[in-house]
Amino acid sequence: MLGACGLAWDNSEAHDKAVVAEIRAAEARLVAHLEGPDRLAWVGDYAEDAVFQEGEDPPVSGRAALTEVARSLGPLSGAAIEPVRTVVEGNLAYVQVRARYAVGQGASAGPLGHYRGVMIWRKDSDGVWRMLHEMLVREGKPTA
């Protein structure tokens, strides 16, 4: 039914491979920023009006609040985003994902958390895909 609405799925021949490639590049940029030396860099990968929610924690709205989260988290490691399904409509992309990350790096890294979730990306007026909404739910127990 969604295919009849003009939506693009990763596993559909009707999708625009160039747009999906842009979204994959945005995901890779986010992972690089999450693990990079500037622990605030990833905040720029989110839209000004972005909303992030993990599990039952209250949602965090806007870049200013995300910056405070980034400061409190510290460095991250083991970050990965595995897209399961992607739907693109205009300047929005809905991506079901499996993701993971650990707080800390090296010997001080905490356990690796595994998540399932939804990421909604928006291509902003400057042509950059940024996270508009992200919701993650922990999958199982953290691993070492």
PDB file of C-alpha atoms in Angstrom, residues 1-143:
ATOM      1  CA  MET A   1       0.000   0.000   0.000  1.00  0.00           C
ATOM      2  CA  LEU A   2       2.788   2.470   0.855  1.00  0.00           C
ATOM      3  CA  GLY A   3       4.416   1.785  -2.503  1.00  0.00           C
ATOM      4  CA  ALA A   4       1.265   3.042  -4.181  1.00  0.00           C
ATOM      5  CA  CYS A   5       1.663   6.337  -2.317  1.00  0.00           C
ATOM      6  CA  GLY A   6       4.950   7.124  -4.064  1.00  0.00           C
ATOM      7  CA  LEU A   7       7.137   6.276  -1.086  1.00  0.00           C
ATOM      8  CA  ALA A   8      10.622   4.865  -1.583  1.00  0.00           C
ATOM      9  CA  TRP A   9      11.771   1.727   0.284  1.00  0.00           C
ATOM     10  CA  ASP A  10      15.349   0.472   0.462  1.00  0.00           C
ATOM     11  CA  ASN A  11      14.241  -2.866  -0.954  1.00  0.00           C
ATOM     12  CA  SER A  12      12.074  -1.393  -3.729  1.00  0.00           C
ATOM     13  CA  GLU A  13      13.309  -0.854  -7.252  1.00  0.00           C
ATOM     14  CA  ALA A  14      11.282   2.364  -7.331  1.00  0.00           C
ATOM     15  CA  HIS A  15      13.466   4.188  -4.790  1.00  0.00           C
ATOM     16  CA  ASP A  16      15.815   7.031  -5.623  1.00  0.00           C
ATOM     17  CA  LYS A  17      19.247   5.538  -4.968  1.00  0.00           C
ATOM     18  CA  ALA A  18      20.894   8.979  -4.866  1.00  0.00           C
ATOM     19  CA  VAL A  19      18.606  10.183  -2.053  1.00  0.00           C
ATOM     20  CA  VAL A  20      19.072   6.981  -0.056  1.00  0.00           C
ATOM     21  CA  ALA A  21      22.847   7.345  -0.532  1.00  0.00           C
ATOM     22  CA  GLU A  22      22.625  10.889   0.882  1.00  0.00           C
ATOM     23  CA  ILE A  23      20.798   9.542   3.933  1.00  0.00           C
ATOM     24  CA  ARG A  24      23.397   6.763   4.407  1.00  0.00           C
ATOM     25  CA  ALA A  25      26.102   9.465   4.212  1.00  0.00           C
ATOM     26  CA  ALA A  26      24.270  11.500   6.877  1.00  0.00           C
ATOM     27  CA  GLU A  27      24.126   8.394   9.099  1.00  0.00           C
ATOM     28  CA  ALA A  28      27.870   7.815   8.598  1.00  0.00           C
ATOM     29  CA  ARG A  29      28.581  11.483   9.397  1.00  0.00           C
ATOM     30  CA  LEU A  30      26.554  11.175  12.612  1.00  0.00           C
ATOM     31  CA  VAL A  31      28.448   8.038  13.692  1.00  0.00           C
ATOM     32  CA  ALA A  32      31.790   9.747  12.983  1.00  0.00           C
ATOM     33  CA  HIS A  33      30.725  12.758  15.039  1.00  0.00           C
ATOM     34  CA  LEU A  34      29.444  10.574  17.894  1.00  0.00           C
ATOM     35  CA  GLU A  35      32.850   8.887  18.180  1.00  0.00           C
ATOM     36  CA  GLY A  36      35.013  11.881  17.247  1.00  0.00           C
ATOM     37  CA  PRO A  37      37.188  14.012  19.514  1.00  0.00           C
ATOM     38  CA  ASP A  38      34.671  16.897  19.636  1.00  0.00           C
ATOM     39  CA  ARG A  39      31.968  15.436  21.850  1.00  0.00           C
ATOM     40  CA  LEU A  40      29.528  18.207  20.861  1.00  0.00           C
ATOM     41  CA  ALA A  41      29.945  17.771  17.073  1.00  0.00           C
ATOM     42  CA  TRP A  42      27.012  15.371  16.704  1.00  0.00           C
ATOM     43  CA  VAL A  43      24.569  18.036  17.896  1.00  0.00           C
ATOM     44  CA  GLY A  44      25.011  19.787  14.520  1.00  0.00           C
ATOM     45  CA  ASP A  45      23.683  16.650  12.813  1.00  0.00           C
ATOM     46  CA  TYR A  46      20.294  17.357  14.417  1.00  0.00           C
ATOM     47  CA  ALA A  47      17.805  19.982  13.242  1.00  0.00           C
ATOM     48  CA  GLU A  48      17.244  23.071  15.408  1.00  0.00           C
ATOM     49  CA  ASP A  49      13.798  21.680  16.286  1.00  0.00           C
ATOM     50  CA  ALA A  50      14.928  18.062  16.706  1.00  0.00           C
ATOM     51  CA  VAL A  51      13.449  15.726  19.295  1.00  0.00           C
ATOM     52  CA  PHE A  52      15.387  12.793  20.786  1.00  0.00           C
ATOM     53  CA  GLN A  53      13.962  10.157  23.090  1.00  0.00           C
ATOM     54  CA  GLU A  54      15.599   7.038  24.462  1.00  0.00           C
ATOM     55  CA  GLY A  55      13.404   4.462  26.148  1.00  0.00           C
ATOM     56  CA  GLU A  56      11.151   5.864  28.838  1.00  0.00           C
ATOM     57  CA  ASP A  57      13.321   8.937  29.398  1.00  0.00           C
ATOM     58  CA  PRO A  58      11.573  12.231  28.704  1.00  0.00           C
ATOM     59  CA  PRO A  59      12.118  13.594  25.194  1.00  0.00           C
ATOM     60  CA  VAL A  60      14.871  16.145  24.638  1.00  0.00           C
ATOM     61  CA  SER A  61      13.840  18.953  22.297  1.00  0.00           C
ATOM     62  CA  GLY A  62      16.051  21.373  20.391  1.00  0.00           C
ATOM     63  CA  ARG A  63      19.778  21.767  19.862  1.00  0.00           C
ATOM     64  CA  ALA A  64      20.348  23.672  23.106  1.00  0.00           C
ATOM     65  CA  ALA A  65      18.970  20.755  25.128  1.00  0.00           C
ATOM     66  CA  LEU A  66      20.877  18.247  22.974  1.00  0.00           C
ATOM     67  CA  THR A  67      24.081  20.205  23.664  1.00  0.00           C
ATOM     68  CA  GLU A  68      23.501  19.754  27.397  1.00  0.00           C
ATOM     69  CA  VAL A  69      22.968  16.017  26.852  1.00  0.00           C
ATOM     70  CA  ALA A  70      26.220  15.831  24.846  1.00  0.00           C
ATOM     71  CA  ARG A  71      28.116  17.609  27.626  1.00  0.00           C
ATOM     72  CA  SER A  72      26.756  15.256  30.266  1.00  0.00           C
ATOM     73  CA  LEU A  73      27.410  12.065  28.250  1.00  0.00           C
ATOM     74  CA  GLY A  74      31.053  12.542  27.507  1.00  0.00           C
ATOM     75  CA  PRO A  75      32.755  10.614  24.696  1.00  0.00           C
ATOM     76  CA  LEU A  76      31.025   7.694  22.977  1.00  0.00           C
ATOM     77  CA  SER A  77      32.372   4.573  21.286  1.00  0.00           C
ATOM     78  CA  GLY A  78      31.163   1.521  19.379  1.00  0.00           C
ATOM     79  CA  ALA A  79      28.534   3.644  17.636  1.00  0.00           C
ATOM     80  CA  ALA A  80      26.720   2.115  14.675  1.00  0.00           C
ATOM     81  CA  ILE A  81      23.509   2.704  12.753  1.00  0.00           C
ATOM     82  CA  GLU A  82      22.096  -0.197  10.754  1.00  0.00           C
ATOM     83  CA  PRO A  83      19.155   0.862   8.601  1.00  0.00           C
ATOM     84  CA  VAL A  84      16.433  -1.774   8.405  1.00  0.00           C
ATOM     85  CA  ARG A  85      13.920   0.063   6.247  1.00  0.00           C
ATOM     86  CA  THR A  86      13.938   3.519   4.664  1.00  0.00           C
ATOM     87  CA  VAL A  87      10.978   5.480   3.371  1.00  0.00           C
ATOM     88  CA  VAL A  88      11.556   8.798   1.589  1.00  0.00           C
ATOM     89  CA  GLU A  89       8.899  11.374   0.872  1.00  0.00           C
ATOM     90  CA  GLY A  90      10.046  14.774  -0.339  1.00  0.00           C
ATOM     91  CA  ASN A  91      12.521  16.258   2.138  1.00  0.00           C
ATOM     92  CA  LEU A  92      11.735  13.677   4.867  1.00  0.00           C
ATOM     93  CA  ALA A  93      13.183  10.213   5.338  1.00  0.00           C
ATOM     94  CA  TYR A  94      11.813   7.698   7.828  1.00  0.00           C
ATOM     95  CA  VAL A  95      14.413   5.077   8.767  1.00  0.00           C
ATOM     96  CA  GLN A  96      13.789   2.070  11.008  1.00  0.00           C
ATOM     97  CA  VAL A  97      17.145   1.226  12.573  1.00  0.00           C
ATOM     98  CA  ARG A  98      19.123  -1.012  14.815  1.00  0.00           C
ATOM     99  CA  ALA A  99      21.782   1.021  16.577  1.00  0.00           C
ATOM    100  CA  ARG A 100      24.399   0.707  19.257  1.00  0.00           C
ATOM    101  CA  TYR A 101      26.787   2.794  21.311  1.00  0.00           C
ATOM    102  CA  ALA A 102      28.720   2.801  24.562  1.00  0.00           C
ATOM    103  CA  VAL A 103      29.394   5.758  26.829  1.00  0.00           C
ATOM    104  CA  GLY A 104      33.125   6.248  27.257  1.00  0.00           C
ATOM    105  CA  GLN A 105      36.119   5.180  25.216  1.00  0.00           C
ATOM    106  CA  GLY A 106      38.826   2.562  25.610  1.00  0.00           C
ATOM    107  CA  ALA A 107      39.090   0.869  29.002  1.00  0.00           C
ATOM    108  CA  SER A 108      36.658   3.385  30.517  1.00  0.00           C
ATOM    109  CA  ALA A 109      33.859   2.563  28.045  1.00  0.00           C
ATOM    110  CA  GLY A 110      30.641   1.344  29.549  1.00  0.00           C
ATOM    111  CA  PRO A 111      28.722  -1.632  28.198  1.00  0.00           C
ATOM    112  CA  LEU A 112      27.565  -1.500  24.598  1.00  0.00           C
ATOM    113  CA  GLY A 113      23.857  -0.718  24.419  1.00  0.00           C
ATOM    114  CA  HIS A 114      21.847  -2.176  21.528  1.00  0.00           C
ATOM    115  CA  TYR A 115      18.716  -0.373  20.350  1.00  0.00           C
ATOM    116  CA  ARG A 116      15.855  -0.525  17.878  1.00  0.00           C
ATOM    117  CA  GLY A 117      14.336   2.697  16.794  1.00  0.00           C
ATOM    118  CA  VAL A 118      13.152   5.224  14.304  1.00  0.00           C
ATOM    119  CA  MET A 119      15.096   8.115  12.860  1.00  0.00           C
ATOM    120  CA  ILE A 120      13.318  10.781  10.851  1.00  0.00           C
ATOM    121  CA  TRP A 121      15.721  12.839   8.774  1.00  0.00           C
ATOM    122  CA  ARG A 122      14.881  16.140   7.097  1.00  0.00           C
ATOM    123  CA  LYS A 123      16.767  17.733   4.243  1.00  0.00           C
ATOM    124  CA  ASP A 124      17.039  21.325   5.397  1.00  0.00           C
ATOM    125  CA  SER A 125      17.017  24.379   3.128  1.00  0.00           C
ATOM    126  CA  ASP A 126      20.845  24.318   3.044  1.00  0.00           C
ATOM    127  CA  GLY A 127      20.698  20.861   1.404  1.00  0.00           C
ATOM    128  CA  VAL A 128      21.963  18.972   4.482  1.00  0.00           C
ATOM    129  CA  TRP A 129      20.098  15.965   5.888  1.00  0.00           C
ATOM    130  CA  ARG A 130      19.679  16.417   9.659  1.00  0.00           C
ATOM    131  CA  MET A 131      17.895  14.365  12.285  1.00  0.00           C
ATOM    132  CA  LEU A 132      14.438  15.722  12.987  1.00  0.00           C
ATOM    133  CA  HIS A 133      13.210  13.020  15.357  1.00  0.00           C
ATOM    134  CA  GLU A 134      14.930  10.018  16.898  1.00  0.00           C
ATOM    135  CA  MET A 135      13.423   7.443  19.198  1.00  0.00           C
ATOM    136  CA  LEU A 136      15.445   4.493  20.494  1.00  0.00           C
ATOM    137  CA  VAL A 137      14.425   1.594  22.704  1.00  0.00           C
ATOM    138  CA  ARG A 138      17.030  -0.638  24.348  1.00  0.00           C
ATOM    139  CA  GLU A 139      17.130  -4.165  23.011  1.00  0.00           C
ATOM    140  CA  GLY A 140      18.216  -6.712  25.616  1.00  0.00           C
ATOM    141  CA  LYS A 141      20.921  -6.151  28.202  1.00  0.00           C
ATOM    142  CA  PRO A 142      24.071  -4.101  27.474  1.00  0.00           C
ATOM    143  CA  THR A 143      27.095  -6.164  26.418  1.00  0.00           C
TER     144      THR A 143
END
